[in-house]
mmCIF file of C-alpha atoms in Angstrom:
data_model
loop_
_atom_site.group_PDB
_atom_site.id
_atom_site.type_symbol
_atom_site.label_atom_id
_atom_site.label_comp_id
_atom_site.label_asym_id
_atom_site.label_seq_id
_atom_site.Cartn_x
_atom_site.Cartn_y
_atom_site.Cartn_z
ATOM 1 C CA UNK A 1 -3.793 20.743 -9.195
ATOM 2 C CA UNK A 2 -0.477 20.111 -10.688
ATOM 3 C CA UNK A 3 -0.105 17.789 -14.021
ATOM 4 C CA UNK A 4 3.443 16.880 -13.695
ATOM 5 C CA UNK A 5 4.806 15.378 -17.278
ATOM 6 C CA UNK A 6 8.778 14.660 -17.630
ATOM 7 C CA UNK A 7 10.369 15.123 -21.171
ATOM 8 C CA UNK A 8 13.446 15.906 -22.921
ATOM 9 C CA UNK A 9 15.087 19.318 -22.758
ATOM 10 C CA UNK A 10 15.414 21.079 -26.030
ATOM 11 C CA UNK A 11 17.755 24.170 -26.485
ATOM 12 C CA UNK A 12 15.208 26.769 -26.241
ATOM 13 C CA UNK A 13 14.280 25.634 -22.300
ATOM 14 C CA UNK A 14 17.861 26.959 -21.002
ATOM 15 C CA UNK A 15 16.946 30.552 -20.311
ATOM 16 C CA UNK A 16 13.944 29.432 -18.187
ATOM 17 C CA UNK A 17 16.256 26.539 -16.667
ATOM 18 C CA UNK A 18 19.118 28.402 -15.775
ATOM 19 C CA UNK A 19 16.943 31.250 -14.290
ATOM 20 C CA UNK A 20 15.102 27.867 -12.067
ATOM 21 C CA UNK A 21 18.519 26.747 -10.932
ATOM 22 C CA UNK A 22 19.459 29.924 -9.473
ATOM 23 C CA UNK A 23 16.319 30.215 -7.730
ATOM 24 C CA UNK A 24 16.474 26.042 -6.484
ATOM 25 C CA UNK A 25 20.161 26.329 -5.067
ATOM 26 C CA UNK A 26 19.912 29.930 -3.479
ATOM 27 C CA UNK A 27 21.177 28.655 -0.544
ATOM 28 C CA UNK A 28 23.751 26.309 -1.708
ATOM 29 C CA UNK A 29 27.204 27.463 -0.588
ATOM 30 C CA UNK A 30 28.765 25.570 -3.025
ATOM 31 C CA UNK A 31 26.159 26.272 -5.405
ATOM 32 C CA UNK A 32 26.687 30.163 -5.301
ATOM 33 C CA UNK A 33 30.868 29.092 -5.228
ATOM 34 C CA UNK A 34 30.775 27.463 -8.994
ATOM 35 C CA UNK A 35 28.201 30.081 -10.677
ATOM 36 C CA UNK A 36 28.455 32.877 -8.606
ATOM 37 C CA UNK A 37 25.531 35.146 -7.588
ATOM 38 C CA UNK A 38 21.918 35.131 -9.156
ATOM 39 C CA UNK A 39 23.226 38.397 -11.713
ATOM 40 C CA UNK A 40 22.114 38.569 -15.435
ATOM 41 C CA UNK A 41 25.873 38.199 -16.499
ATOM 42 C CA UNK A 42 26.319 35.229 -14.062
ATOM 43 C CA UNK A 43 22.832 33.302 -15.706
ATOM 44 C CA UNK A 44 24.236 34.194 -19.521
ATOM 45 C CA UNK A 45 27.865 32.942 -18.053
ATOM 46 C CA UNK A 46 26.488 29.619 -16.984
ATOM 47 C CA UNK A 47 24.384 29.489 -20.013
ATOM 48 C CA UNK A 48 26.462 29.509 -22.253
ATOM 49 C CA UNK A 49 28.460 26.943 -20.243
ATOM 50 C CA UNK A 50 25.723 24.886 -20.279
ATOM 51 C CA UNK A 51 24.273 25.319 -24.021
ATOM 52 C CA UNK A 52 27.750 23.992 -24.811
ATOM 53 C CA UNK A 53 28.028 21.080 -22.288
ATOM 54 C CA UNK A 54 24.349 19.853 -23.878
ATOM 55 C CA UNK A 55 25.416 20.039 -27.640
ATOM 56 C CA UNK A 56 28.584 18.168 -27.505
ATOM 57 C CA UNK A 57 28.368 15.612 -24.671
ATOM 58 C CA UNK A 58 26.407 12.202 -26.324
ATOM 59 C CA UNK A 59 26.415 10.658 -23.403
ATOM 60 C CA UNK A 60 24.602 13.376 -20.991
ATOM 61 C CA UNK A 61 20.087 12.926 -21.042
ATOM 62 C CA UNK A 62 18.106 16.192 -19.435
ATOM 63 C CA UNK A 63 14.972 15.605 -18.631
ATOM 64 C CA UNK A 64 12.643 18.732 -17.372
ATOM 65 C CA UNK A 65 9.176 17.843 -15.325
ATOM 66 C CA UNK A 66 6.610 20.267 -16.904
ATOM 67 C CA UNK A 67 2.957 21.585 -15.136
ATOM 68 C CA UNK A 68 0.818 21.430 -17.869
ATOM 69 C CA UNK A 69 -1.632 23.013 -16.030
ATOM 70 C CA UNK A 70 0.639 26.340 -15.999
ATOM 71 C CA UNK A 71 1.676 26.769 -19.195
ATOM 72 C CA UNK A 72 4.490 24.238 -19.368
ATOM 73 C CA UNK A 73 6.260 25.632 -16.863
ATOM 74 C CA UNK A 74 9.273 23.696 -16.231
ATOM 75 C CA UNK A 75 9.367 22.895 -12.155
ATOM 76 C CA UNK A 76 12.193 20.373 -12.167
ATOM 77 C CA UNK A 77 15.409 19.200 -14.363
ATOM 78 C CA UNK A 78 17.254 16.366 -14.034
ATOM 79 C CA UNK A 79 20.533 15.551 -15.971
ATOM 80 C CA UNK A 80 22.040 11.848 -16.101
ATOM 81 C CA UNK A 81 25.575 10.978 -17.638
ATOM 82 C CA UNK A 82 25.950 7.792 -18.718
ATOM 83 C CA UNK A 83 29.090 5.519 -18.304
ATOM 84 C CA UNK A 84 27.709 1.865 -18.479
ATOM 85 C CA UNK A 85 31.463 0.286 -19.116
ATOM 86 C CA UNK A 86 34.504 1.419 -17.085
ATOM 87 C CA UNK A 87 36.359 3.958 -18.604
ATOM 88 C CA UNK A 88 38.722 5.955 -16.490
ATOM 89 C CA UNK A 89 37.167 9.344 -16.166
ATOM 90 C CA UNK A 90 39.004 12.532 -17.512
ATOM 91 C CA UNK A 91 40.277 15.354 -15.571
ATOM 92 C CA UNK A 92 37.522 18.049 -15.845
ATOM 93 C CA UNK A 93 39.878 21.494 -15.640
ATOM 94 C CA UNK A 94 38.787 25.201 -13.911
ATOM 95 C CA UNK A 95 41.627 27.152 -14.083
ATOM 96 C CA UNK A 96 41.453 30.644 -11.611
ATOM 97 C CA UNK A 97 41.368 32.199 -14.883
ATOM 98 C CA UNK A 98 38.148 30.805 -16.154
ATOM 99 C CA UNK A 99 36.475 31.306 -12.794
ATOM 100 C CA UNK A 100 34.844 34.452 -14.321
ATOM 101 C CA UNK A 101 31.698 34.834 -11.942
ATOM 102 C CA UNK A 102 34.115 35.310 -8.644
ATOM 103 C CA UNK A 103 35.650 38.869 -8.117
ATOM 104 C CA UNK A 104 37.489 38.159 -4.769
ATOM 105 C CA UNK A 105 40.937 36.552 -5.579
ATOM 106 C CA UNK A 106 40.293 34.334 -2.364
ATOM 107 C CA UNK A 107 37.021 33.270 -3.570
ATOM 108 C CA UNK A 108 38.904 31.842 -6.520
ATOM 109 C CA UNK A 109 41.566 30.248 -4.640
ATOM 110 C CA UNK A 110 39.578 28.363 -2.447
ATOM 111 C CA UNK A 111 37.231 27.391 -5.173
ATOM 112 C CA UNK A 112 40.380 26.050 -7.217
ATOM 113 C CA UNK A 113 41.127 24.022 -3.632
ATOM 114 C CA UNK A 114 38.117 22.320 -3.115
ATOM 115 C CA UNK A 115 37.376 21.351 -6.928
ATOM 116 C CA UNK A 116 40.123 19.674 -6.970
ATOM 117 C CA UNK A 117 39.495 17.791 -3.795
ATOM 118 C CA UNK A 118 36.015 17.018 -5.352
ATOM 119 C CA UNK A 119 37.473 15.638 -8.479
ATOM 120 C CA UNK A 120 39.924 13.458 -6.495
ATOM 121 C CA UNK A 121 37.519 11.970 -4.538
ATOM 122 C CA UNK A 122 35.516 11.322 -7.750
ATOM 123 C CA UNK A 123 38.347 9.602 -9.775
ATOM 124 C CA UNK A 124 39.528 7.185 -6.510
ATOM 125 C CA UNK A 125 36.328 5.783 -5.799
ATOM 126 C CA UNK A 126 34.744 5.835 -9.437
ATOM 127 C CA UNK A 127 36.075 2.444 -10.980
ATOM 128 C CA UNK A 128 33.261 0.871 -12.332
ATOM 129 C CA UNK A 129 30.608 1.092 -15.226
ATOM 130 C CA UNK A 130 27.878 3.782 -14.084
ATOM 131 C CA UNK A 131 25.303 6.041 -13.807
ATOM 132 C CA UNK A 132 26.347 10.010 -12.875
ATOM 133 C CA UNK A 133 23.015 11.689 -11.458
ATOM 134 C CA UNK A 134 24.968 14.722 -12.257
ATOM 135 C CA UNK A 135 22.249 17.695 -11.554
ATOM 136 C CA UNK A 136 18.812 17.276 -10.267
ATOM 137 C CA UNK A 137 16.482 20.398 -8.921
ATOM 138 C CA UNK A 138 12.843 21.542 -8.189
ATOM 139 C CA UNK A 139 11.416 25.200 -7.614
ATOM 140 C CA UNK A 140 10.949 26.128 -4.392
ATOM 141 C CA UNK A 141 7.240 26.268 -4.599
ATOM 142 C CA UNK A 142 6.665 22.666 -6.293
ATOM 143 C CA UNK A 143 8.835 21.164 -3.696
ATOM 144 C CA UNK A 144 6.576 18.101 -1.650
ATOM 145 C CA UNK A 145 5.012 16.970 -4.579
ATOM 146 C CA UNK A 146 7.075 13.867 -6.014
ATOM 147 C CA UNK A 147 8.751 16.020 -8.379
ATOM 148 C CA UNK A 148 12.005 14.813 -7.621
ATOM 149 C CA UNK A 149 11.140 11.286 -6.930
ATOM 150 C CA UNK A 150 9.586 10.810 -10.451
ATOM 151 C CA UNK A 151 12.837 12.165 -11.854
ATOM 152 C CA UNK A 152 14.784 9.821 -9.652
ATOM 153 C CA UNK A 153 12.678 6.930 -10.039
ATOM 154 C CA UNK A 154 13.372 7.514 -13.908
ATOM 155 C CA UNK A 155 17.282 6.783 -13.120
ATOM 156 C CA UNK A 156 16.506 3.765 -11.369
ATOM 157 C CA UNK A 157 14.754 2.040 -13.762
ATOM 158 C CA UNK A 158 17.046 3.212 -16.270
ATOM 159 C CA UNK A 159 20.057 1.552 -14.172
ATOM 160 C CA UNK A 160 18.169 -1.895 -13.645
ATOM 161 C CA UNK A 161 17.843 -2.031 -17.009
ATOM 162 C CA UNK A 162 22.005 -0.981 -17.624
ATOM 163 C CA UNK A 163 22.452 -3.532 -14.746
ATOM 164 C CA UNK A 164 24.985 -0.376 -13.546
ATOM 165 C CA UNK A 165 24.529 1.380 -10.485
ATOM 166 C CA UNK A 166 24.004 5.346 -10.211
ATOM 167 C CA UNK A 167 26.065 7.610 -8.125
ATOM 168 C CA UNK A 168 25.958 11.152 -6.967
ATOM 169 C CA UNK A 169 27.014 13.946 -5.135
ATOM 170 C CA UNK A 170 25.043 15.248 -2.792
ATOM 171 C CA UNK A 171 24.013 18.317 -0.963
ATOM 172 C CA UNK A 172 22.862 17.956 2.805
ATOM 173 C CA UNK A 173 19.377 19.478 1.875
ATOM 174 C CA UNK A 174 19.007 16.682 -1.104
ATOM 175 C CA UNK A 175 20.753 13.703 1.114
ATOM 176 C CA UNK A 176 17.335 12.650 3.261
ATOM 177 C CA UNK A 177 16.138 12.477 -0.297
ATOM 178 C CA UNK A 178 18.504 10.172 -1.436
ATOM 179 C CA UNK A 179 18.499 8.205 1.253
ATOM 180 C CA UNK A 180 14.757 7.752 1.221
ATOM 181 C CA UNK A 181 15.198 6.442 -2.628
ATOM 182 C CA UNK A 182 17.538 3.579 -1.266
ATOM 183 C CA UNK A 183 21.604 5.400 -1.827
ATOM 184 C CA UNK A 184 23.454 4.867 0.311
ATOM 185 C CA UNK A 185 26.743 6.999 1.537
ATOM 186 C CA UNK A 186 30.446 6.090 0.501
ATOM 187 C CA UNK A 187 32.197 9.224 1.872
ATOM 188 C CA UNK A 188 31.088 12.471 3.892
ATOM 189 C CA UNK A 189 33.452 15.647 3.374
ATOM 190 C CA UNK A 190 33.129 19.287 4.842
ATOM 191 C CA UNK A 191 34.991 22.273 4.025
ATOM 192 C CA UNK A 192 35.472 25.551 6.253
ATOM 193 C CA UNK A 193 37.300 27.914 3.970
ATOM 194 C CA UNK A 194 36.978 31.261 4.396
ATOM 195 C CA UNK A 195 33.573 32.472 4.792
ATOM 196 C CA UNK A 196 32.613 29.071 2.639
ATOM 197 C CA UNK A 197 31.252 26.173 4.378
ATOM 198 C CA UNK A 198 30.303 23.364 1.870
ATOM 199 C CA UNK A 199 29.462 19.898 3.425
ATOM 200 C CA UNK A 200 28.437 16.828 0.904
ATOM 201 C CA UNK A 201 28.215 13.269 0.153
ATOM 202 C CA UNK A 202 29.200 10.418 -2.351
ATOM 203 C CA UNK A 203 26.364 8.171 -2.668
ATOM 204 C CA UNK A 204 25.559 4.929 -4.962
ATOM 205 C CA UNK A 205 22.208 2.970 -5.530
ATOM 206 C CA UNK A 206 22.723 -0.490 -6.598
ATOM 207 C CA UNK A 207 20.413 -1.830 -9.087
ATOM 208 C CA UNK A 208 18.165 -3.862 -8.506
ATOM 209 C CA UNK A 209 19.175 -8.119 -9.880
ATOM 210 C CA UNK A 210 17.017 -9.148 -12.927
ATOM 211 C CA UNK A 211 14.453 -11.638 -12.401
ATOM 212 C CA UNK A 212 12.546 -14.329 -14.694
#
């Protein structure tokens, strides 16, 4: 039986986390698009990438489920970024240059395409104080358990309390999820670029009023 206990991330957990990412979003299109393919120098590409993202952004929590009944093992990760008063968001950049996990020049340009299609759609419609559910995974074989509602649930009552709402991008595989948990969809895109085909929503949960 599974003992499921959520905590914070520490540095040493990115090996085994960037290893579990690979392994949740094998059949992600858009997934395999922005790391590249499950290779040792893709995982220490995106590692570093992300040892840097969690030591200098103060605003970013990652949370891991652990089964303490299997030597910690971490089965999920969630990451929340958190905006509670409107700023405009910046720009994030990926130049063709930096895109160093894609060999085929087309792969690259149609990468550099639909991020920035993704970011537009993320600066017009973001223009309030929020919530980012910004990454959120499970391992295959703990998948049906409440993994990802626990972490989920976590961001909810986190945003009641913020009195901001939470929004996300999802996958089609995650969006029943969502939907089950009460978001709800802004806008639906799909892309058919080359041999990519990458199909997502923008979704928001509203929190929920306080009460006496």
């Amino acid at each position: 039986m599974v003992h499921l206990v959520i905590t914070k991330i520490e540095a040493s957990d990115w090996e085994e986390i960037i290893e579990g990412h690979f392994r949740a979003f094998q059949h992600e299109p858009f997934q395999l698009l922005i790391h590249g393919e499950n290779t040792p120098r893709n995982r220490q590409i995106f590692m570093e990438r992300s040892l840097n993202q969690f030591a200098t952004q103060s605003n970013s929590i990652w949370l891991k489920a652990i089964d303490t009944n299997n030597s910690n093992k971490i089965t999920a990760v969630v990451n929340y970024k958190l905006n509670p008063v409107y700023v405009p968001l910046k720009r994030p950049e990926l130049s063709t240059d930096d895109m160093i996990w894609l060999e085929d020049p087309e792969d690259k340009s149609i990468l550099d395409t639909m991020f920035k299609a993704i970011v537009d759609r993320k600066l017009r419609l973001l223009k309030e104080g929020h919530i980012q559910l910004d990454t959120l995974f499970v391992l295959p074989e703990y998948r049906g358990q409440g993994f990802a509602s626990r972490l989920i649930n976590w961001g909810r009552d986190l945003a009641n309390h913020l009195m901001v709402p939470i929004w996300l991008e999802s996958s089609m595989m995650a969006h029943p999820v969502y939907l089950k948990h009460g978001f709800v969809d802004i806008e639906h895109d799909h892309y058919l670029m080359g041999k990519w085909d990458v199909e997502y929503y923008v979704m928001r949960w509203e929190p929920k009023a306080a009460e006496d």
